[in-house]
mmCIF file with all atom_site columns, C-alpha atoms in Angstrom:
data_model
loop_
_atom_site.group_PDB
_atom_site.id
_atom_site.type_symbol
_atom_site.label_atom_id
_atom_site.label_alt_id
_atom_site.label_comp_id
_atom_site.label_asym_id
_atom_site.label_entity_id
_atom_site.label_seq_id
_atom_site.pdbx_PDB_ins_code
_atom_site.Cartn_x
_atom_site.Cartn_y
_atom_site.Cartn_z
_atom_site.occupancy
_atom_site.B_iso_or_equiv
_atom_site.pdbx_formal_charge
_atom_site.auth_seq_id
_atom_site.auth_comp_id
_atom_site.auth_asym_id
_atom_site.auth_atom_id
_atom_site.pdbx_PDB_model_num
ATOM 1  C CA . LEU A 1 1  ? 2.342  17.113 -52.754 1.00 0.00 ? 20  LEU A CA 1
ATOM 2  C CA . GLN A 1 2  ? 4.691  18.949 -55.048 1.00 0.00 ? 21  GLN A CA 1
ATOM 3  C CA . PHE A 1 3  ? 7.991  20.380 -53.809 1.00 0.00 ? 22  PHE A CA 1
ATOM 4  C CA . GLU A 1 4  ? 9.674  23.278 -55.497 1.00 0.00 ? 23  GLU A CA 1
ATOM 5  C CA . GLU A 1 5  ? 13.325 24.208 -55.177 1.00 0.00 ? 24  GLU A CA 1
ATOM 6  C CA . GLU A 1 6  ? 13.799 27.384 -53.163 1.00 0.00 ? 25  GLU A CA 1
ATOM 7  C CA . LEU A 1 7  ? 16.153 30.078 -54.358 1.00 0.00 ? 26  LEU A CA 1
ATOM 8  C CA . VAL A 1 8  ? 18.998 30.797 -51.989 1.00 0.00 ? 27  VAL A CA 1
ATOM 9  C CA . LEU A 1 9  ? 19.373 34.453 -51.087 1.00 0.00 ? 28  LEU A CA 1
ATOM 10 C CA . GLY A 1 10 ? 22.731 36.132 -51.343 1.00 0.00 ? 29  GLY A CA 1
ATOM 11 C CA . THR A 1 11 ? 24.292 34.112 -54.150 1.00 0.00 ? 30  THR A CA 1
ATOM 12 C CA . ASN A 1 12 ? 25.696 37.279 -55.769 1.00 0.00 ? 31  ASN A CA 1
ATOM 13 C CA . ASP A 1 13 ? 27.527 38.366 -52.621 1.00 0.00 ? 32  ASP A CA 1
ATOM 14 C CA . ASN A 1 14 ? 30.713 36.573 -53.673 1.00 0.00 ? 33  ASN A CA 1
ATOM 15 C CA . SER A 1 15 ? 31.246 38.870 -56.654 1.00 0.00 ? 34  SER A CA 1
ATOM 16 C CA . LEU A 1 16 ? 30.690 41.948 -54.463 1.00 0.00 ? 35  LEU A CA 1
ATOM 17 C CA . ASP A 1 17 ? 33.079 40.679 -51.780 1.00 0.00 ? 36  ASP A CA 1
ATOM 18 C CA . ALA A 1 18 ? 35.843 40.427 -54.402 1.00 0.00 ? 37  ALA A CA 1
ATOM 19 C CA . ILE A 1 19 ? 35.745 44.193 -55.061 1.00 0.00 ? 38  ILE A CA 1
ATOM 20 C CA . SER A 1 20 ? 38.724 45.956 -53.507 1.00 0.00 ? 39  SER A CA 1
ATOM 21 C CA . ILE A 1 21 ? 39.474 49.647 -52.986 1.00 0.00 ? 40  ILE A CA 1
ATOM 22 C CA . PHE A 1 22 ? 43.018 50.762 -52.201 1.00 0.00 ? 41  PHE A CA 1
ATOM 23 C CA . PRO A 1 23 ? 44.844 52.680 -50.821 1.00 0.00 ? 42  PRO A CA 1
ATOM 24 C CA . ASN A 1 24 ? 42.462 53.504 -48.038 1.00 0.00 ? 43  ASN A CA 1
ATOM 25 C CA . PRO A 1 25 ? 43.074 56.086 -46.549 1.00 0.00 ? 44  PRO A CA 1
ATOM 26 C CA . THR A 1 26 ? 44.183 57.902 -49.668 1.00 0.00 ? 45  THR A CA 1
ATOM 27 C CA . ASN A 1 27 ? 45.701 61.227 -50.648 1.00 0.00 ? 46  ASN A CA 1
ATOM 28 C CA . GLY A 1 28 ? 43.753 61.536 -53.896 1.00 0.00 ? 47  GLY A CA 1
ATOM 29 C CA . ILE A 1 29 ? 43.745 58.538 -56.264 1.00 0.00 ? 48  ILE A CA 1
ATOM 30 C CA . VAL A 1 30 ? 41.744 55.418 -55.372 1.00 0.00 ? 49  VAL A CA 1
ATOM 31 C CA . ASN A 1 31 ? 42.182 52.166 -57.290 1.00 0.00 ? 50  ASN A CA 1
ATOM 32 C CA . ILE A 1 32 ? 39.078 50.009 -57.625 1.00 0.00 ? 51  ILE A CA 1
ATOM 33 C CA . ILE A 1 33 ? 39.308 46.413 -58.822 1.00 0.00 ? 52  ILE A CA 1
ATOM 34 C CA . SER A 1 34 ? 36.296 44.204 -59.490 1.00 0.00 ? 53  SER A CA 1
ATOM 35 C CA . PRO A 1 35 ? 37.598 40.915 -60.943 1.00 0.00 ? 54  PRO A CA 1
ATOM 36 C CA . LEU A 1 36 ? 34.305 38.985 -61.036 1.00 0.00 ? 55  LEU A CA 1
ATOM 37 C CA . ASP A 1 37 ? 31.699 41.564 -62.052 1.00 0.00 ? 56  ASP A CA 1
ATOM 38 C CA . PRO A 1 38 ? 32.489 44.658 -64.204 1.00 0.00 ? 57  PRO A CA 1
ATOM 39 C CA . ILE A 1 39 ? 31.599 48.088 -62.818 1.00 0.00 ? 58  ILE A CA 1
ATOM 40 C CA . THR A 1 40 ? 29.033 50.184 -64.678 1.00 0.00 ? 59  THR A CA 1
ATOM 41 C CA . SER A 1 41 ? 28.830 53.277 -62.452 1.00 0.00 ? 60  SER A CA 1
ATOM 42 C CA . ILE A 1 42 ? 30.314 54.904 -59.364 1.00 0.00 ? 61  ILE A CA 1
ATOM 43 C CA . ALA A 1 43 ? 28.604 57.437 -57.110 1.00 0.00 ? 62  ALA A CA 1
ATOM 44 C CA . VAL A 1 44 ? 30.555 59.364 -54.459 1.00 0.00 ? 63  VAL A CA 1
ATOM 45 C CA . MET A 1 45 ? 28.636 60.662 -51.422 1.00 0.00 ? 64  MET A CA 1
ATOM 46 C CA . ASN A 1 46 ? 29.690 62.651 -48.375 1.00 0.00 ? 65  ASN A CA 1
ATOM 47 C CA . MET A 1 47 ? 29.029 61.746 -44.726 1.00 0.00 ? 66  MET A CA 1
ATOM 48 C CA . ARG A 1 48 ? 25.540 63.236 -44.879 1.00 0.00 ? 67  ARG A CA 1
ATOM 49 C CA . GLY A 1 49 ? 24.635 61.093 -47.870 1.00 0.00 ? 68  GLY A CA 1
ATOM 50 C CA . ARG A 1 50 ? 24.659 63.955 -50.350 1.00 0.00 ? 69  ARG A CA 1
ATOM 51 C CA . LEU A 1 51 ? 25.666 62.980 -53.851 1.00 0.00 ? 70  LEU A CA 1
ATOM 52 C CA . ILE A 1 52 ? 28.947 64.609 -54.879 1.00 0.00 ? 71  ILE A CA 1
ATOM 53 C CA . SER A 1 53 ? 29.585 62.954 -58.242 1.00 0.00 ? 72  SER A CA 1
ATOM 54 C CA . THR A 1 54 ? 28.400 60.142 -60.471 1.00 0.00 ? 73  THR A CA 1
ATOM 55 C CA . THR A 1 55 ? 30.453 58.541 -63.222 1.00 0.00 ? 74  THR A CA 1
ATOM 56 C CA . ILE A 1 56 ? 29.244 55.994 -65.775 1.00 0.00 ? 75  ILE A CA 1
ATOM 57 C CA . TYR A 1 57 ? 31.695 53.315 -66.929 1.00 0.00 ? 76  TYR A CA 1
ATOM 58 C CA . ASN A 1 58 ? 31.551 50.815 -69.772 1.00 0.00 ? 77  ASN A CA 1
ATOM 59 C CA . ASN A 1 59 ? 31.859 47.516 -67.851 1.00 0.00 ? 78  ASN A CA 1
ATOM 60 C CA . GLN A 1 60 ? 35.370 48.112 -66.536 1.00 0.00 ? 79  GLN A CA 1
ATOM 61 C CA . THR A 1 61 ? 37.094 45.806 -64.050 1.00 0.00 ? 80  THR A CA 1
ATOM 62 C CA . THR A 1 62 ? 39.868 48.259 -63.073 1.00 0.00 ? 81  THR A CA 1
ATOM 63 C CA . ILE A 1 63 ? 39.213 51.940 -62.353 1.00 0.00 ? 82  ILE A CA 1
ATOM 64 C CA . GLN A 1 64 ? 41.273 54.821 -60.975 1.00 0.00 ? 83  GLN A CA 1
ATOM 65 C CA . LEU A 1 65 ? 38.974 57.242 -59.180 1.00 0.00 ? 84  LEU A CA 1
ATOM 66 C CA . ASP A 1 66 ? 40.390 60.755 -58.709 1.00 0.00 ? 85  ASP A CA 1
ATOM 67 C CA . ILE A 1 67 ? 39.180 62.459 -55.522 1.00 0.00 ? 86  ILE A CA 1
ATOM 68 C CA . ASN A 1 68 ? 41.917 65.099 -55.352 1.00 0.00 ? 87  ASN A CA 1
ATOM 69 C CA . ASN A 1 69 ? 39.326 67.884 -55.573 1.00 0.00 ? 88  ASN A CA 1
ATOM 70 C CA . LEU A 1 70 ? 37.546 66.704 -52.383 1.00 0.00 ? 89  LEU A CA 1
ATOM 71 C CA . THR A 1 71 ? 38.421 67.940 -48.895 1.00 0.00 ? 90  THR A CA 1
ATOM 72 C CA . SER A 1 72 ? 39.797 65.666 -46.183 1.00 0.00 ? 91  SER A CA 1
ATOM 73 C CA . SER A 1 73 ? 36.889 63.613 -44.879 1.00 0.00 ? 92  SER A CA 1
ATOM 74 C CA . VAL A 1 74 ? 35.158 60.245 -45.032 1.00 0.00 ? 93  VAL A CA 1
ATOM 75 C CA . TYR A 1 75 ? 33.252 59.470 -48.234 1.00 0.00 ? 94  TYR A CA 1
ATOM 76 C CA . PHE A 1 76 ? 31.026 56.644 -49.387 1.00 0.00 ? 95  PHE A CA 1
ATOM 77 C CA . VAL A 1 77 ? 31.609 55.139 -52.818 1.00 0.00 ? 96  VAL A CA 1
ATOM 78 C CA . GLN A 1 78 ? 28.635 53.252 -54.261 1.00 0.00 ? 97  GLN A CA 1
ATOM 79 C CA . LEU A 1 79 ? 29.656 50.805 -56.984 1.00 0.00 ? 98  LEU A CA 1
ATOM 80 C CA . SER A 1 80 ? 27.084 49.385 -59.412 1.00 0.00 ? 99  SER A CA 1
ATOM 81 C CA . THR A 1 81 ? 27.985 46.267 -61.375 1.00 0.00 ? 100 THR A CA 1
ATOM 82 C CA . ALA A 1 82 ? 26.939 44.842 -64.728 1.00 0.00 ? 101 ALA A CA 1
ATOM 83 C CA . SER A 1 83 ? 24.815 42.156 -63.057 1.00 0.00 ? 102 SER A CA 1
ATOM 84 C CA . GLY A 1 84 ? 22.666 44.837 -61.392 1.00 0.00 ? 103 GLY A CA 1
ATOM 85 C CA . ASN A 1 85 ? 24.187 44.537 -57.915 1.00 0.00 ? 104 ASN A CA 1
ATOM 86 C CA . SER A 1 86 ? 25.595 47.417 -55.924 1.00 0.00 ? 105 SER A CA 1
ATOM 87 C CA . ILE A 1 87 ? 27.812 47.824 -52.877 1.00 0.00 ? 106 ILE A CA 1
ATOM 88 C CA . THR A 1 88 ? 28.846 50.852 -50.859 1.00 0.00 ? 107 THR A CA 1
ATOM 89 C CA . LYS A 1 89 ? 32.385 51.169 -49.515 1.00 0.00 ? 108 LYS A CA 1
ATOM 90 C CA . ARG A 1 90 ? 33.895 53.756 -47.181 1.00 0.00 ? 109 ARG A CA 1
ATOM 91 C CA . VAL A 1 91 ? 36.923 55.767 -48.326 1.00 0.00 ? 110 VAL A CA 1
ATOM 92 C CA . VAL A 1 92 ? 38.962 58.098 -46.117 1.00 0.00 ? 111 VAL A CA 1
ATOM 93 C CA . LYS A 1 93 ? 40.536 61.120 -47.858 1.00 0.00 ? 112 LYS A CA 1
ATOM 94 C CA . ARG A 1 94 ? 43.548 62.531 -45.992 1.00 0.00 ? 113 ARG A CA 1
#
């Protein structure tokens, strides 16, 4: 018999959990901080899942996202990181 070490799923979740978005709800400017894994791109989608905008970043850990041009609603912000992970967060625009 030969035993092999199994890979544990979800080891990258800690870096995604450290990402914070504030203030939420917001009037227009959203601050995004990702201290453990730099952000490479951000996609903003409306409630129906339609893509509103996509922005590419150069491995930044702090970003100010301007959503002043959007109407008052709930939006989803999909963040992609340098390690290839992504997370979607909800943002409320007043």
